[in-house]
Tab-separated table of C-alpha atoms and ligand atoms in Angstrom:
chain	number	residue	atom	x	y	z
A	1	UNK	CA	-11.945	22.048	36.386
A	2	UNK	CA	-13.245	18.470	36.325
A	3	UNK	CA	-13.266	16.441	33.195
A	4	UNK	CA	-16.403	15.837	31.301
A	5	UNK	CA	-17.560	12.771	29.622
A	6	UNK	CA	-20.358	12.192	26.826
A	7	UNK	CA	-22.454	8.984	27.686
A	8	UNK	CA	-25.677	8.463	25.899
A	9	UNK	CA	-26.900	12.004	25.713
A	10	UNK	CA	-25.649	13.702	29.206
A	11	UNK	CA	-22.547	15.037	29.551
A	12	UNK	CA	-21.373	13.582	32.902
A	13	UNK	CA	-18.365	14.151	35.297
A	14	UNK	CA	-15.511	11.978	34.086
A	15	UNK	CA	-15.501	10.060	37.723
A	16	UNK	CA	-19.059	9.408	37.296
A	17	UNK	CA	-18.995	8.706	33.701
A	18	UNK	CA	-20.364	4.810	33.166
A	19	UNK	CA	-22.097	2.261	30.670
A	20	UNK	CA	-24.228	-0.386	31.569
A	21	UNK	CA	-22.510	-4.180	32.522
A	22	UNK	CA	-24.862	-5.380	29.440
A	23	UNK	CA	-23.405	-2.942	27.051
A	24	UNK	CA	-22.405	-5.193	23.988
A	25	UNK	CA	-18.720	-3.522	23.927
A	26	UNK	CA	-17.824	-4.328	27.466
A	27	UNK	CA	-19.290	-8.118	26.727
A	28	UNK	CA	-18.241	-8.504	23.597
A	29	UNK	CA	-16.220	-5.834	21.903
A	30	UNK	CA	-19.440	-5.541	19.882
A	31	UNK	CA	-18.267	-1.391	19.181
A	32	UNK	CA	-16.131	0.679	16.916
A	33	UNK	CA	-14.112	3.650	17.839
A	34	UNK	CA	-12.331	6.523	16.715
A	35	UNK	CA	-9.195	9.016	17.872
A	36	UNK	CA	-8.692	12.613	16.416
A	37	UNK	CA	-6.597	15.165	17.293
A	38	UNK	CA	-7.375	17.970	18.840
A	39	UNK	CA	-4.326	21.058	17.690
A	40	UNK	CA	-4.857	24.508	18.617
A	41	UNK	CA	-8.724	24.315	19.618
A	42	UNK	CA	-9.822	21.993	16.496
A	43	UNK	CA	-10.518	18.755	15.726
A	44	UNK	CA	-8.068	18.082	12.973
A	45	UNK	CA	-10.065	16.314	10.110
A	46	UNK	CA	-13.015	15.431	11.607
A	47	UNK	CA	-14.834	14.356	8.417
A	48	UNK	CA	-12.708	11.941	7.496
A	49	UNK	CA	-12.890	10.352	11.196
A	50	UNK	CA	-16.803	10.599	10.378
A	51	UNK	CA	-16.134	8.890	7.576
A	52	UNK	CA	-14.304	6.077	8.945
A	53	UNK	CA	-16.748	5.727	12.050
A	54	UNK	CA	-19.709	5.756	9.438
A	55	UNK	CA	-17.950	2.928	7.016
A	56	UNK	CA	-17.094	0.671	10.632
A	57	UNK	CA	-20.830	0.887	11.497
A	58	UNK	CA	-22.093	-0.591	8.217
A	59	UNK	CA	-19.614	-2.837	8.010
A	60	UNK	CA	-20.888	-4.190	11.800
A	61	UNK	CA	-24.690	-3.342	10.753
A	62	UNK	CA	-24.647	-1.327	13.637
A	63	UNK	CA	-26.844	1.813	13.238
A	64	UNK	CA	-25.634	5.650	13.611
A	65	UNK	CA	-26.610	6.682	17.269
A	66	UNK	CA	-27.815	9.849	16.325
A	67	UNK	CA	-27.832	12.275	13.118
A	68	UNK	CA	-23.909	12.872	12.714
A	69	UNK	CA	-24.581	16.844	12.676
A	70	UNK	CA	-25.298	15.823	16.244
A	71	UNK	CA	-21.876	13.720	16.984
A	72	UNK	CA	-19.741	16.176	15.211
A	73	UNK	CA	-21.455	18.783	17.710
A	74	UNK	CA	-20.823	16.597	20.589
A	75	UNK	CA	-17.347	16.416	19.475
A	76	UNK	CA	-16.725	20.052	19.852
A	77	UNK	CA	-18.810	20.395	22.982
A	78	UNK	CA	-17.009	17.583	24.770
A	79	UNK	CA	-13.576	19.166	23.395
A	80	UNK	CA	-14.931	22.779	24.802
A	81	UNK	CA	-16.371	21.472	28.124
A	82	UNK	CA	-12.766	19.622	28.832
A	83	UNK	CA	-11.008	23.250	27.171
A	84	UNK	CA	-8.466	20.824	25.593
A	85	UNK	CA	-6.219	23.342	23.450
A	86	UNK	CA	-4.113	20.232	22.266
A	87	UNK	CA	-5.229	16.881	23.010
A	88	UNK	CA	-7.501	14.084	21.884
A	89	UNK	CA	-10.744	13.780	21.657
A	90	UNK	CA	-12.562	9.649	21.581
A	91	UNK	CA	-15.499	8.189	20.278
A	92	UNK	CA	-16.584	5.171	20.735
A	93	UNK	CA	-20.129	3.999	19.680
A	94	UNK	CA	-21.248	0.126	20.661
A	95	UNK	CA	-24.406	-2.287	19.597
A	96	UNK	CA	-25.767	-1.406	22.958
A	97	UNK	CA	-27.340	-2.539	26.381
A	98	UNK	CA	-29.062	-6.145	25.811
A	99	UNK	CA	-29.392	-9.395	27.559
A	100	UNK	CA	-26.352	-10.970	26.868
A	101	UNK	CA	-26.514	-12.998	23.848
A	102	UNK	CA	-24.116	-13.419	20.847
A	103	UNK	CA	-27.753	-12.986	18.231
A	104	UNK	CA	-27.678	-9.143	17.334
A	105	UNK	CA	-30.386	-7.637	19.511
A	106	UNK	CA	-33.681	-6.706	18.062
A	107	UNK	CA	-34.020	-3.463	16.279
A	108	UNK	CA	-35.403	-1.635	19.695
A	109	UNK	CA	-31.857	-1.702	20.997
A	110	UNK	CA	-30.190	1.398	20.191
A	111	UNK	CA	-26.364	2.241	19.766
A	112	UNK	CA	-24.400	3.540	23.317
A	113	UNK	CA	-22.450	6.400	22.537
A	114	UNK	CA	-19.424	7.412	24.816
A	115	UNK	CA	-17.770	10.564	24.060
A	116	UNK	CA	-14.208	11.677	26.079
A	117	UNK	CA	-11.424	14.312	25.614
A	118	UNK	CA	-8.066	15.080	26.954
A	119	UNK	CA	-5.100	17.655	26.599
A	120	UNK	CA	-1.851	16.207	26.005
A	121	UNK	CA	1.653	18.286	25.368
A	122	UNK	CA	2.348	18.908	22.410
A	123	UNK	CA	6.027	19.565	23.342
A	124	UNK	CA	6.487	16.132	24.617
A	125	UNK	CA	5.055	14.432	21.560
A	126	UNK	CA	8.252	17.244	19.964
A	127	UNK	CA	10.404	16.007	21.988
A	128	UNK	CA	9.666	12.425	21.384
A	129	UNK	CA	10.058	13.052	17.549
A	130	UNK	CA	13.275	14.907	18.325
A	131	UNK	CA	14.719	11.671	19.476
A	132	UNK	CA	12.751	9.253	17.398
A	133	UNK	CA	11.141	6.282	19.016
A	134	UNK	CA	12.266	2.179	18.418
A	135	UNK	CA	9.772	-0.406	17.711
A	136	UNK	CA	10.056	-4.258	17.954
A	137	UNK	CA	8.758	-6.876	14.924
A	138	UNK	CA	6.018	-9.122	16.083
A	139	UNK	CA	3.726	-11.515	14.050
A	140	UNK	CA	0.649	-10.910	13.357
A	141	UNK	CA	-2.393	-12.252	16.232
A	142	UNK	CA	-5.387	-10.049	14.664
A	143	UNK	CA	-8.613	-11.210	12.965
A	144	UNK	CA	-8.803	-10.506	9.056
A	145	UNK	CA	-11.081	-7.626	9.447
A	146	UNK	CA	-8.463	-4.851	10.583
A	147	UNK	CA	-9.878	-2.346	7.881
A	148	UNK	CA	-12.642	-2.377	10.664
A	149	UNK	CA	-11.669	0.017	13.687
A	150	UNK	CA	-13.615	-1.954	16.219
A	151	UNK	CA	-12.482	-1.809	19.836
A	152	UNK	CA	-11.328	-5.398	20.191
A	153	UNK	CA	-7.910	-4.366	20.570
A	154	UNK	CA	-6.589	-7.170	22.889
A	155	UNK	CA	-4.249	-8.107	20.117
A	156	UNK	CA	-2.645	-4.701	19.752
A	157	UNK	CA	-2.487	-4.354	23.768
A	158	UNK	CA	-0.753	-7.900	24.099
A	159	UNK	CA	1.899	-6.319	21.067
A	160	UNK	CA	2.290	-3.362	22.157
A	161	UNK	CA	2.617	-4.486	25.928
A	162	UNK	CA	5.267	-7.059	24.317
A	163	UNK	CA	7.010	-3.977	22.729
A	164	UNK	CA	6.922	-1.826	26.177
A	165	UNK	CA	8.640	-4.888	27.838
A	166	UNK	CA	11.735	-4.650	25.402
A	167	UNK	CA	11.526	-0.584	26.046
A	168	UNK	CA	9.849	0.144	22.235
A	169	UNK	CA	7.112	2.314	22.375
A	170	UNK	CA	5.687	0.624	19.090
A	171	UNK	CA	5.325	-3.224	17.683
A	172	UNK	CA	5.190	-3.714	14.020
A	173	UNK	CA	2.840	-6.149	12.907
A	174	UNK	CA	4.564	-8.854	10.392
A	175	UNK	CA	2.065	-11.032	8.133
A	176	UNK	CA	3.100	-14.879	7.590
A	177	UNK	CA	5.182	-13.454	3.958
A	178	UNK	CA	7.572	-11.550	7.010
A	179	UNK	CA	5.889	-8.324	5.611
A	180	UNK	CA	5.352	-5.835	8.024
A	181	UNK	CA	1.512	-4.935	8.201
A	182	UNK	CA	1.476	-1.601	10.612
A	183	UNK	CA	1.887	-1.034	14.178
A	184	UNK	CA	-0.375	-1.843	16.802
A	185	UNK	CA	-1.843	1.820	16.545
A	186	UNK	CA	-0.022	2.853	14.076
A	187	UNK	CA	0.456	3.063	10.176
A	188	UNK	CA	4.391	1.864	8.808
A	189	UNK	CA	6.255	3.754	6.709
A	190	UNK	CA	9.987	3.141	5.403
A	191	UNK	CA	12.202	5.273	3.385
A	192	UNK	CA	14.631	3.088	1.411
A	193	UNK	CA	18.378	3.654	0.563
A	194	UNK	CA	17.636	4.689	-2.831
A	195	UNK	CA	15.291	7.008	-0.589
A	196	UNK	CA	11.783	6.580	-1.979
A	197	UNK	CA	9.145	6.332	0.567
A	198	UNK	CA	7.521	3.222	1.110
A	199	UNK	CA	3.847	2.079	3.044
A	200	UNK	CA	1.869	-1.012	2.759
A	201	UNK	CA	-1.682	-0.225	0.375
A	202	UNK	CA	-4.825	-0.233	2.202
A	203	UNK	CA	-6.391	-2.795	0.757
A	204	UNK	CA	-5.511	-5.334	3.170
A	205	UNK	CA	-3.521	-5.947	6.309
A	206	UNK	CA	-4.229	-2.294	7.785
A	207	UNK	CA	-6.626	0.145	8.907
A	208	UNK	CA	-6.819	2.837	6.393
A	209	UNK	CA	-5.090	5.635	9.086
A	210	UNK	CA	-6.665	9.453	8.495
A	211	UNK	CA	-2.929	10.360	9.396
A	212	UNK	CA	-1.749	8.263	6.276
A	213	UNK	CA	-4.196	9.334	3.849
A	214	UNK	CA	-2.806	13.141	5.417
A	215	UNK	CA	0.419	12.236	4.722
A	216	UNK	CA	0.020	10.871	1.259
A	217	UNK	CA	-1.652	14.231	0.193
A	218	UNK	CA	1.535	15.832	1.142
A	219	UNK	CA	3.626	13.484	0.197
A	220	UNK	CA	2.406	14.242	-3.294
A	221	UNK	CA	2.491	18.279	-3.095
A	222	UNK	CA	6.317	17.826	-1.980
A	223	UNK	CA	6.822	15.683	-5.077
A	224	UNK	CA	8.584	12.842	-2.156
A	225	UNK	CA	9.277	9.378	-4.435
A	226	UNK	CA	6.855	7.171	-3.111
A	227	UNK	CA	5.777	3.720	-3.384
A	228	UNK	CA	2.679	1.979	-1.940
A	229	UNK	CA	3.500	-1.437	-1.619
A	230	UNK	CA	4.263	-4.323	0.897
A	231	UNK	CA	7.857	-4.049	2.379
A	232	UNK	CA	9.684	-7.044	4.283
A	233	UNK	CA	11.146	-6.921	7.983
A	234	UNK	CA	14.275	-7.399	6.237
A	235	UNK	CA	13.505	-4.173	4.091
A	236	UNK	CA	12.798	-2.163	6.878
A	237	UNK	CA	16.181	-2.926	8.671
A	238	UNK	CA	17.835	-1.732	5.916
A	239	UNK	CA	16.154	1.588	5.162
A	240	UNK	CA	17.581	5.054	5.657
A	241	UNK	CA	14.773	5.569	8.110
A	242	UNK	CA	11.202	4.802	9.094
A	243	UNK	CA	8.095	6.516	10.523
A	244	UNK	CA	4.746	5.508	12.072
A	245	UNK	CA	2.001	7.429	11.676
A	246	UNK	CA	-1.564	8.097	13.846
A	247	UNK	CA	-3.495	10.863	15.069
A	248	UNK	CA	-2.246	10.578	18.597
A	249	UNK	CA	1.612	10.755	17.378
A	250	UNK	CA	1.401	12.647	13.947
A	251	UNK	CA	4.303	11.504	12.021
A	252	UNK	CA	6.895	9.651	14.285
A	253	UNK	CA	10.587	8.795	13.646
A	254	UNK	CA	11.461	5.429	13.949
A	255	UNK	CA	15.573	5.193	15.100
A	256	UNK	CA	15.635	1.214	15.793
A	257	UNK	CA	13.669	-1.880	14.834
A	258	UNK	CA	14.009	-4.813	17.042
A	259	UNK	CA	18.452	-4.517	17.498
A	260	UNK	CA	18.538	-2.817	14.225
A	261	UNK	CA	19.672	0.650	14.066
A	262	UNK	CA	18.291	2.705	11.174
A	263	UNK	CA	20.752	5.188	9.252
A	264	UNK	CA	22.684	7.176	11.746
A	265	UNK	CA	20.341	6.130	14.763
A	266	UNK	CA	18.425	9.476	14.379
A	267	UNK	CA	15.333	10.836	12.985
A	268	UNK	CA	15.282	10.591	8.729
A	269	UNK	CA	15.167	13.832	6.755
A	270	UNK	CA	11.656	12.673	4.974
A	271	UNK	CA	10.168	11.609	8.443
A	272	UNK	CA	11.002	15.706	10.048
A	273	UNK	CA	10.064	17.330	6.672
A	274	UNK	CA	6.554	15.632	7.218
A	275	UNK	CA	6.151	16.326	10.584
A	276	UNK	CA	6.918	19.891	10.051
A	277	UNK	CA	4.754	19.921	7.239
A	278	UNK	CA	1.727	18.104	8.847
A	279	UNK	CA	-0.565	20.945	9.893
A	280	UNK	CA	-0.294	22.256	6.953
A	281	UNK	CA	-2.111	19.800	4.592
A	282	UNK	CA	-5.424	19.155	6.569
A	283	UNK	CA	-8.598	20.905	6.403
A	284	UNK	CA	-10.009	22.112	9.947
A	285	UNK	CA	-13.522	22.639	11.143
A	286	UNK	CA	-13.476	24.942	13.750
A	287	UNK	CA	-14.811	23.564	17.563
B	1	PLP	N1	-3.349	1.333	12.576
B	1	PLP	C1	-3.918	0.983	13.728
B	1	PLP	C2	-3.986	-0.468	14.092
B	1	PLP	C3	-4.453	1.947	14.586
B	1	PLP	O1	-5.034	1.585	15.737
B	1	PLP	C4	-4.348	3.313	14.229
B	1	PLP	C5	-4.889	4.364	15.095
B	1	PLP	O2	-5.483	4.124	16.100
B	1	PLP	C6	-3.725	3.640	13.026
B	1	PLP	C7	-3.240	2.626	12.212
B	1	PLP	C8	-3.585	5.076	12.587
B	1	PLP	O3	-4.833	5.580	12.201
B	1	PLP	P1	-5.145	7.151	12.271
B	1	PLP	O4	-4.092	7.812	11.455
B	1	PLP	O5	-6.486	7.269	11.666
B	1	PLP	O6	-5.085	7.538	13.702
């Protein structure tokens, strides 16, 4: 079966699948975008993603594309048309096609909307976790506004890229206090010695993750010590173990930062528990 892509009301083959060369994201990364899972069929909390996308829009002054009973239908239909079982499913909504110009475009100009899906294996994301993954520590290149989940991400690719080059699958942001921020698509989490869990608060420095927020809510049903509050590099190397969290890796061990081995080198106790546990804490809408 062929993929299927969303663009601007049609679904479209994938190959075919195309936005104009005056679309605002492709100039300027004028767009915001979103990532949920897809497990067993469903699109694991879509409202809060909804949420997020809606709260990115206003904060660009970029208008919804259409009423969101339609995108969360689009969501599902795009999910169905691909049959992703387990996957991801991507939004991504932009100021639109105008004559390029850095001035917003007049109010005639209405948002693009691309919508795309795709299985991945949930046994290799397992496996992955089984092992735990290592990250490297890299300072921080982003604009203020990383509450906003635009799709300027040439920061995070230049990290990230700088992580894959030292064979980490992850780079943790640090700020100029040497506090680690997050990753560059991910949320941080440590677990100290004394073993409370640790993340950085959402005020500032991070995007507010869906994943996180997840994991907080179990976090408090397991009765897990926690803390929310900024934690050094120098912390971090010293915890019993570490995590990152996102909706395209759940909750993800983290065995070595930079040359640092954490604990015994394999995944924490806390980190498994919550992986285990993550399915569990979410409320679904069906597709
Ligand atoms: N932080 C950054 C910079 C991200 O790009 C992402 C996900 O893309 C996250 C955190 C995790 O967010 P979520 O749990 O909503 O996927």
């Amino acid at each position: 079966m062929s993929r299927i892509a969303y663009v601007n009301g049609q679904y479209v083959p994938h190959k075919d699948a195309a936005v104009h060369v005056e679309d605002r994201g492709y100039q300027f990364a004028d767009g915001v975008y979103e990532v949920c899972e897809v497990w067993r069929n469903t699109i694991v909390d879509m409202p809060g993603h909804i949420d997020r996308l809606d709260r990115s829009l206003k904060e660009l002054s970029i208008g919804w594309p259409m009423a969101r009973s339609a995108l969360e239908f689009v969501l599902r239909e795009v999910v169905r048309r691909n049959r992703v079982h387990d996957g991801i499913v991507y939004i991504q909504v932009t100021r639109g096609v105008s004559r390029r110009d850095h001035f917003f475009p007049g109010e005639d100009v209405v948002p693009s909307v691309v919508v795309t899906a795709r299985a991945t294996s949930p046994r290799a994301g397992d496996a992955a976790a089984e092992k735990g993954i290592s990250v490297i520590t890299y300072p921080e290149n982003r604009w203020p506004r990383v509450d906003i989940k635009t799709v300027a991400l040439l920061p995070n690719v230049l990290a990230k890229q700088a992580a894959k080059e030292q064979g980490s699958k992850e780079a943790w942001y640090f700020d100029c206090e040497n506090n680690v921020t997050e990753g560059g698509s991910t949320n941080a989490w440590i677990v100290t010695k004394d073993g409370t869990l640790v993340t950085r608060p959402a005020e500032s420095g991070i995007l507010r993750g869906i994943t996180r927020a997840v994991v907080l809510e179990l976090v408090e049903r397991e009765g897990i010590s926690f803390e929310e509050r900024p934690f050094s590099v120098e912390e971090a190397k010293e915890a019993r173990e570490a995590f990152v969290t996102a909706a395209s890796t759940l909750v993800m061990p983290v065995v070595k930062i930079d040359d640092t081995i954490l604990g015994n080198g394999h995944p924490g106790s806390v980190a498994t528990r919550l992986r285990e546990l993550f399915h569990t804490a979410t409320d679904f809408l069906a597709v």
